[in-house]
GROMACS .gro file of C-alpha atoms in nm:
model
  217
    1MET     CA    1   8.035  22.261  19.963
    2VAL     CA    2   8.342  22.071  19.891
    3SER     CA    3   8.657  22.275  19.899
    4SER     CA    4   8.911  22.233  19.623
    5HIS     CA    5   9.274  22.155  19.664
    6SER     CA    6   9.364  22.509  19.582
    7ASP     CA    7   9.170  22.643  19.876
    8TYR     CA    8   9.446  22.532  20.115
    9PRO     CA    9   9.775  22.703  20.149
   10ARG     CA   10  10.076  22.525  19.983
   11ASP     CA   11  10.324  22.342  20.201
   12GLU     CA   12  10.629  22.114  20.150
   13PHE     CA   13  10.416  21.822  20.035
   14ASP     CA   14  10.275  22.024  19.755
   15HIS     CA   15  10.626  22.053  19.604
   16ILE     CA   16  10.645  21.675  19.568
   17THR     CA   17  10.317  21.621  19.398
   18GLY     CA   18  10.336  21.930  19.190
   19GLY     CA   19  10.646  21.843  18.993
   20ASN     CA   20  10.674  21.717  18.637
   21GLY     CA   21  10.569  21.356  18.603
   22GLY     CA   22  10.697  21.071  18.382
   23ALA     CA   23  11.039  20.908  18.313
   24HIS     CA   24  11.343  21.132  18.262
   25ARG     CA   25  11.627  21.042  18.015
   26GLY     CA   26  11.960  21.228  18.001
   27SER     CA   27  12.148  21.311  17.677
   28LYS     CA   28  12.366  21.033  17.519
   29THR     CA   29  12.750  21.052  17.534
   30ILE     CA   30  12.969  21.064  17.220
   31LEU     CA   31  13.105  20.711  17.289
   32ALA     CA   32  12.752  20.574  17.308
   33ARG     CA   33  12.670  20.737  16.978
   34ILE     CA   34  12.972  20.602  16.785
   35MET     CA   35  12.985  20.255  16.951
   36PRO     CA   36  12.769  20.090  16.679
   37TYR     CA   37  13.009  20.217  16.412
   38ILE     CA   38  13.312  20.088  16.604
   39ILE     CA   39  13.153  19.745  16.639
   40ALA     CA   40  13.071  19.739  16.268
   41ILE     CA   41  13.431  19.829  16.174
   42VAL     CA   42  13.579  19.559  16.404
   43VAL     CA   43  13.343  19.295  16.266
   44ALA     CA   44  13.428  19.397  15.909
   45ALA     CA   45  13.802  19.376  15.983
   46VAL     CA   46  13.767  19.029  16.135
   47LEU     CA   47  13.563  18.908  15.838
   48ALA     CA   48  13.817  19.058  15.595
   49GLY     CA   49  14.102  18.882  15.777
   50ILE     CA   50  13.920  18.549  15.763
   51PHE     CA   51  13.850  18.599  15.394
   52LEU     CA   52  14.210  18.687  15.310
   53THR     CA   53  14.342  18.390  15.509
   54TRP     CA   54  14.109  18.152  15.329
   55THR     CA   55  14.188  18.307  14.990
   56ASN     CA   56  14.565  18.287  15.047
   57GLY     CA   57  14.533  17.925  15.155
   58TRP     CA   58  14.334  17.836  14.846
   59LEU     CA   59  14.578  18.018  14.618
   60GLY     CA   60  14.870  17.859  14.801
   61ARG     CA   61  14.740  17.512  14.722
   62ASN     CA   62  14.736  17.618  14.358
   63GLY     CA   63  15.081  17.775  14.369
   64LEU     CA   64  14.955  18.136  14.366
   65ASN     CA   65  15.030  18.262  14.717
   66LEU     CA   66  14.954  18.632  14.765
   67PHE     CA   67  15.180  18.642  15.072
   68PRO     CA   68  15.480  18.406  15.035
   69SER     CA   69  15.576  18.225  15.353
   70THR     CA   70  15.859  18.393  15.543
   71SER     CA   71  15.988  18.052  15.651
   72SER     CA   72  16.036  17.951  15.287
   73THR     CA   73  16.245  18.260  15.216
   74THR     CA   74  16.441  18.208  15.536
   75THR     CA   75  16.502  17.843  15.444
   76GLN     CA   76  16.627  17.940  15.099
   77GLN     CA   77  16.857  18.202  15.249
   78SER     CA   78  16.978  17.950  15.504
   79ASN     CA   79  17.043  17.693  15.231
   80GLY     CA   80  17.229  17.957  15.030
   81SER     CA   81  17.438  18.050  15.331
   82THR     CA   82  17.510  17.683  15.403
   83GLN     CA   83  17.616  17.620  15.043
   84SER     CA   84  17.832  17.933  15.048
   85SER     CA   85  17.991  17.821  15.375
   86GLN     CA   86  18.054  17.472  15.239
   87SER     CA   87  18.202  17.619  14.920
   88SER     CA   88  18.427  17.846  15.128
   89LYS     CA   89  18.538  17.552  15.344
   90LYS     CA   90  18.605  17.345  15.033
   91THR     CA   91  18.809  17.629  14.882
   92ASP     CA   92  19.006  17.670  15.205
   93SER     CA   93  19.062  17.293  15.220
   94GLN     CA   94  19.185  17.288  14.860
   95SER     CA   95  19.408  17.589  14.930
   96ASN     CA   96  19.552  17.422  15.241
   97SER     CA   97  19.600  17.098  15.046
   98SER     CA   98  19.774  17.290  14.766
   99ASN     CA   99  19.995  17.473  15.016
  100GLY     CA  100  20.071  17.143  15.188
  101SER     CA  101  20.161  16.981  14.855
  102SER     CA  102  20.380  17.278  14.760
  103GLN     CA  103  20.549  17.271  15.098
  104SER     CA  104  20.596  16.894  15.075
  105SER     CA  105  20.736  16.928  14.723
  106SER     CA  106  20.966  17.209  14.835
  107ASP     CA  107  21.082  17.007  15.135
  108SER     CA  108  21.136  16.703  14.913
  109THR     CA  109  21.335  16.911  14.663
  110SER     CA  110  21.545  17.066  14.940
  111SER     CA  111  21.602  16.724  15.094
  112SER     CA  112  21.703  16.575  14.758
  113ALA     CA  113  21.940  16.865  14.690
  114SER     CA  114  22.088  16.832  15.038
  115ASN     CA  115  22.133  16.456  14.999
  116SER     CA  116  22.286  16.503  14.654
  117SER     CA  117  22.526  16.765  14.790
  118SER     CA  118  22.619  16.539  15.082
  119GLU     CA  119  22.676  16.243  14.850
  120THR     CA  120  22.891  16.460  14.620
  121GLN     CA  121  23.097  16.580  14.914
  122GLN     CA  122  23.134  16.227  15.045
  123THR     CA  123  23.236  16.104  14.701
  124ALA     CA  124  23.488  16.387  14.663
  125ALA     CA  125  23.619  16.324  15.014
  126GLN     CA  126  23.691  15.956  14.951
  127PRO     CA  127  24.061  15.886  14.886
  128ASP     CA  128  24.156  15.700  14.570
  129LYS     CA  129  24.349  15.405  14.705
  130SER     CA  130  24.442  15.286  14.358
  131ARG     CA  131  24.682  15.580  14.311
  132SER     CA  132  25.053  15.503  14.294
  133VAL     CA  133  25.229  15.583  14.623
  134TYR     CA  134  25.609  15.580  14.670
  135VAL     CA  135  25.756  15.570  15.019
  136PHE     CA  136  26.111  15.713  15.032
  137ASN     CA  137  26.331  15.617  15.327
  138ALA     CA  138  26.578  15.895  15.415
  139THR     CA  139  26.613  15.797  15.781
  140GLY     CA  140  26.905  15.560  15.734
  141ILE     CA  141  26.706  15.290  15.917
  142ASN     CA  142  26.706  14.970  15.717
  143GLY     CA  143  26.357  14.843  15.623
  144TYR     CA  144  26.177  15.148  15.758
  145ALA     CA  145  26.023  15.237  15.421
  146ALA     CA  146  25.893  14.880  15.378
  147ASP     CA  147  25.744  14.893  15.727
  148ARG     CA  148  25.556  15.218  15.649
  149ALA     CA  149  25.449  15.085  15.310
  150SER     CA  150  25.285  14.782  15.476
  151VAL     CA  151  25.076  15.020  15.687
  152LEU     CA  152  24.935  15.174  15.371
  153THR     CA  153  24.879  14.835  15.213
  154ASN     CA  154  24.685  14.720  15.517
  155ALA     CA  155  24.477  15.039  15.488
  156GLY     CA  156  24.364  14.934  15.139
  157TYR     CA  157  24.616  15.098  14.910
  158SER     CA  158  24.693  14.870  14.617
  159SER     CA  159  25.000  15.039  14.462
  160VAL     CA  160  25.258  15.116  14.732
  161THR     CA  161  25.634  15.099  14.664
  162PRO     CA  162  25.908  15.139  14.931
  163THR     CA  163  26.234  15.286  14.799
  164ASN     CA  164  26.530  15.513  14.875
  165PRO     CA  165  26.553  15.874  14.756
  166SER     CA  166  26.790  15.953  14.467
  167THR     CA  167  26.832  16.323  14.546
  168GLY     CA  168  26.955  16.520  14.838
  169ASN     CA  169  26.683  16.790  14.809
  170LEU     CA  170  26.464  16.663  15.089
  171PRO     CA  171  26.233  16.832  15.339
  172SER     CA  172  26.337  16.878  15.701
  173GLU     CA  173  26.048  16.669  15.835
  174ASN     CA  174  25.837  16.376  15.727
  175THR     CA  175  25.623  16.504  15.438
  176VAL     CA  176  25.370  16.380  15.182
  177TRP     CA  177  25.391  16.531  14.835
  178TYR     CA  178  25.127  16.532  14.560
  179VAL     CA  179  25.098  16.699  14.218
  180ASN     CA  180  24.733  16.699  14.106
  181ASP     CA  181  24.456  16.875  14.298
  182GLY     CA  182  24.249  16.561  14.261
  183ASP     CA  183  24.506  16.372  14.472
  184GLN     CA  184  24.486  16.610  14.768
  185THR     CA  185  24.232  16.401  14.958
  186THR     CA  186  24.433  16.084  14.893
  187ALA     CA  187  24.758  16.250  15.003
  188GLN     CA  188  24.593  16.371  15.322
  189ASP     CA  189  24.466  16.021  15.393
  190VAL     CA  190  24.814  15.872  15.333
  191ALA     CA  191  24.961  16.126  15.576
  192SER     CA  192  24.692  16.043  15.830
  193GLN     CA  193  24.762  15.670  15.803
  194LEU     CA  194  25.135  15.728  15.868
  195GLY     CA  195  25.096  15.995  16.136
  196ILE     CA  196  25.240  16.274  15.920
  197SER     CA  197  25.106  16.628  15.956
  198ASN     CA  198  25.285  16.801  15.667
  199VAL     CA  199  25.117  16.765  15.324
  200GLN     CA  200  25.244  16.975  15.031
  201LYS     CA  201  25.158  17.020  14.665
  202VAL     CA  202  25.460  17.017  14.433
  203ASN     CA  203  25.513  17.085  14.065
  204GLY     CA  204  25.614  16.732  13.975
  205LEU     CA  205  25.737  16.392  14.097
  206ASN     CA  206  25.988  16.161  13.937
  207GLN     CA  207  25.796  15.855  14.050
  208GLY     CA  208  25.434  15.785  14.136
  209ASP     CA  209  25.134  16.009  14.198
  210ILE     CA  210  25.206  16.060  14.568
  211ALA     CA  211  25.542  16.055  14.747
  212VAL     CA  212  25.605  15.993  15.117
  213ILE     CA  213  25.938  16.137  15.233
  214LEU     CA  214  26.056  15.985  15.563
  215VAL     CA  215  26.345  16.175  15.724
  216SER     CA  216  26.292  16.057  16.081
  217GLN     CA  217  26.136  15.766  16.259
   0.00000   0.00000   0.00000
């Protein structure tokens, strides 16, 4: 009689053969479960991006860009800034030119006024050598008046007359007399030519416009 397997007592080998048979699969993780959805979303996003890029390019060729180029806007802003800068520089240049013209005009006016003033002063300072000058000899030295008169003639005076005084009311030193204020410069020049330092204005002269009174040599 053949004994069955159950007739023997169980040992460690019986544990191996007595277990559950077949393949064993563990439970899926959450990432494994949602991975297909993630892949689908990524693929859809890529396809949408490709579609939008193609659509924008097609519309752009027809002048209907959905997304205007940033470079175009930047270029326009740059051109606007450049034009504004050029306009500002032009305005500054015109302002500087205007200031320069005003300054030049002011300098020219000041220079003309200064030259005119200098010419007027020079004209007023010039002696009138056509005025009548009488040289009175009160020194008692014969011919001394004629000698002094020749000095004035050589200096350019055209109307010089040597003579003797007819009155005893004479100054104490060699003096040049004049009546009109306009003859002051001429009288001073006559005194300078003859080495006389005393020049006086008087109320009137009997002879001539300017009188030279010589009381000493």
